[in-house]
Amino acid sequence: MKAAAWIDRVKAARGWESDYRVAKELATTRQAISDYRTRTATMDEDMAVKVANTLSIDPAIILTDQAMERAKNTEARSAWSAVLERLGGVAVSIFLTAGLGWSMLASPDVQARDSYNNNSNPTVNCLYIV
């Protein structure tokens, strides 16, 4: 998944409106967030861990996902997909390998509504679809 999509997940999960707020809360610059949106940049390890912690998910999932994004060929992508499967993210692997990304999962608005109705943490709906 593109780094910008992870940033959008953080915004949706926390209810933050602006990229400025995301940058402030993740202790980075607004320019860094802008780069994720405009340059199709991938997150470095430090940012991937911060995003994972903010979403309350295993950092290995985002670290692996971003390595998969950086992969230059299909063979490398498949290898990273296998790592995701071993991490327990079979559904994650299927979506990423198919090139569908997270946009095929429920929208953040639907997730937020469902989480509100269930009185649960909206971050849970962001990733674990296994």
CSV table of C-alpha atoms in Angstrom, one decimal:
chain,number,residue,atom,x,y,z
A,1,MET,CA,0.0,0.0,0.0
A,2,LYS,CA,1.3,3.5,-0.8
A,3,ALA,CA,2.6,5.5,2.2
A,4,ALA,CA,-0.1,8.1,1.5
A,5,ALA,CA,-2.8,5.4,2.1
A,6,TRP,CA,-1.2,4.6,5.5
A,7,ILE,CA,-1.3,8.3,6.4
A,8,ASP,CA,-5.0,8.3,5.4
A,9,ARG,CA,-5.6,5.3,7.7
A,10,VAL,CA,-4.0,7.2,10.6
A,11,LYS,CA,-6.1,10.2,9.9
A,12,ALA,CA,-9.3,8.1,9.8
A,13,ALA,CA,-8.5,6.0,12.8
A,14,ARG,CA,-7.6,9.0,15.0
A,15,GLY,CA,-10.2,11.4,13.5
A,16,TRP,CA,-7.5,13.9,12.5
A,17,GLU,CA,-8.6,16.3,9.8
A,18,SER,CA,-5.3,17.6,8.4
A,19,ASP,CA,-1.9,16.4,7.3
A,20,TYR,CA,-0.4,19.1,9.6
A,21,ARG,CA,-1.9,17.3,12.6
A,22,VAL,CA,-0.6,13.9,11.4
A,23,ALA,CA,2.9,15.4,11.0
A,24,LYS,CA,2.8,17.0,14.4
A,25,GLU,CA,1.5,13.8,16.1
A,26,LEU,CA,4.0,11.6,14.3
A,27,ALA,CA,6.9,14.0,15.1
A,28,THR,CA,7.7,14.7,11.4
A,29,THR,CA,7.4,17.6,9.1
A,30,ARG,CA,4.4,18.6,7.0
A,31,GLN,CA,6.8,18.4,4.0
A,32,ALA,CA,7.5,14.7,4.8
A,33,ILE,CA,3.8,14.0,4.7
A,34,SER,CA,3.4,16.0,1.5
A,35,ASP,CA,6.2,13.9,-0.1
A,36,TYR,CA,4.3,10.7,0.7
A,37,ARG,CA,1.4,12.1,-1.2
A,38,THR,CA,3.1,13.6,-4.2
A,39,ARG,CA,6.2,11.5,-4.8
A,40,THR,CA,4.9,8.1,-4.2
A,41,ALA,CA,7.6,7.8,-1.6
A,42,THR,CA,7.7,4.9,0.8
A,43,MET,CA,8.1,5.3,4.5
A,44,ASP,CA,11.4,4.7,6.1
A,45,GLU,CA,11.6,2.3,9.1
A,46,ASP,CA,11.2,5.0,11.7
A,47,MET,CA,8.0,6.4,10.2
A,48,ALA,CA,6.6,2.9,9.5
A,49,VAL,CA,7.0,2.0,13.2
A,50,LYS,CA,5.4,5.3,14.3
A,51,VAL,CA,2.4,4.7,12.0
A,52,ALA,CA,2.1,1.1,13.2
A,53,ASN,CA,2.1,2.2,16.8
A,54,THR,CA,-0.5,4.9,16.1
A,55,LEU,CA,-2.7,2.3,14.4
A,56,SER,CA,-2.0,-0.3,17.2
A,57,ILE,CA,-0.8,-2.9,14.7
A,58,ASP,CA,2.3,-5.0,14.4
A,59,PRO,CA,5.1,-2.8,12.9
A,60,ALA,CA,6.4,-5.8,11.0
A,61,ILE,CA,3.3,-5.5,8.8
A,62,ILE,CA,3.9,-2.0,7.7
A,63,LEU,CA,7.7,-2.5,7.4
A,64,THR,CA,7.1,-5.5,5.2
A,65,ASP,CA,4.4,-3.7,3.2
A,66,GLN,CA,6.7,-0.7,2.5
A,67,ALA,CA,9.6,-3.1,1.5
A,68,MET,CA,7.1,-4.7,-0.9
A,69,GLU,CA,6.3,-1.3,-2.3
A,70,ARG,CA,10.0,-0.7,-3.0
A,71,ALA,CA,10.5,-4.0,-4.7
A,72,LYS,CA,11.6,-3.6,-8.3
A,73,ASN,CA,10.4,-7.0,-9.7
A,74,THR,CA,7.6,-9.5,-9.3
A,75,GLU,CA,9.9,-12.1,-7.7
A,76,ALA,CA,10.8,-9.7,-4.9
A,77,ARG,CA,7.2,-8.7,-4.5
A,78,SER,CA,6.2,-12.3,-4.2
A,79,ALA,CA,8.9,-12.9,-1.6
A,80,TRP,CA,7.6,-10.0,0.5
A,81,SER,CA,4.1,-11.3,0.1
A,82,ALA,CA,5.2,-14.6,1.6
A,83,VAL,CA,6.6,-12.8,4.6
A,84,LEU,CA,3.3,-11.1,5.1
A,85,GLU,CA,1.5,-14.4,5.0
A,86,ARG,CA,3.9,-15.7,7.7
A,87,LEU,CA,3.0,-12.7,9.8
A,88,GLY,CA,-0.6,-13.9,9.7
A,89,GLY,CA,-1.8,-11.4,7.1
A,90,VAL,CA,-3.1,-13.7,4.5
A,91,ALA,CA,-5.8,-11.2,3.5
A,92,VAL,CA,-3.2,-8.4,3.5
A,93,SER,CA,-1.0,-10.4,1.2
A,94,ILE,CA,-3.9,-11.2,-1.2
A,95,PHE,CA,-4.9,-7.5,-1.5
A,96,LEU,CA,-1.3,-6.3,-2.0
A,97,THR,CA,-0.3,-9.0,-4.4
A,98,ALA,CA,-3.4,-8.4,-6.5
A,99,GLY,CA,-2.5,-4.7,-6.6
A,100,LEU,CA,-5.8,-3.8,-5.0
A,101,GLY,CA,-4.4,-2.1,-2.0
A,102,TRP,CA,-6.4,-1.1,1.0
A,103,SER,CA,-8.9,0.9,-1.0
A,104,MET,CA,-10.8,-2.3,-1.6
A,105,LEU,CA,-11.4,-2.7,2.1
A,106,ALA,CA,-14.2,-0.8,3.9
A,107,SER,CA,-13.8,3.0,3.6
A,108,PRO,CA,-12.6,4.8,6.7
A,109,ASP,CA,-16.1,6.3,7.1
A,110,VAL,CA,-17.7,2.8,7.2
A,111,GLN,CA,-15.0,1.6,9.6
A,112,ALA,CA,-15.6,4.6,11.9
A,113,ARG,CA,-19.4,4.1,11.8
A,114,ASP,CA,-19.1,0.4,12.6
A,115,SER,CA,-16.5,1.0,15.3
A,116,TYR,CA,-18.8,3.6,16.9
A,117,ASN,CA,-21.8,1.3,16.8
A,118,ASN,CA,-19.7,-1.5,18.4
A,119,ASN,CA,-18.0,0.7,20.9
A,120,SER,CA,-14.7,-0.7,19.7
A,121,ASN,CA,-11.4,0.8,18.6
A,122,PRO,CA,-11.5,1.9,15.0
A,123,THR,CA,-7.9,0.9,14.4
A,124,VAL,CA,-8.9,-2.8,14.7
A,125,ASN,CA,-10.9,-2.5,11.5
A,126,CYS,CA,-8.1,-0.9,9.6
A,127,LEU,CA,-6.0,-4.0,9.1
A,128,TYR,CA,-6.8,-7.4,10.6
A,129,ILE,CA,-9.1,-8.9,8.1
A,130,VAL,CA,-7.7,-12.5,8.4
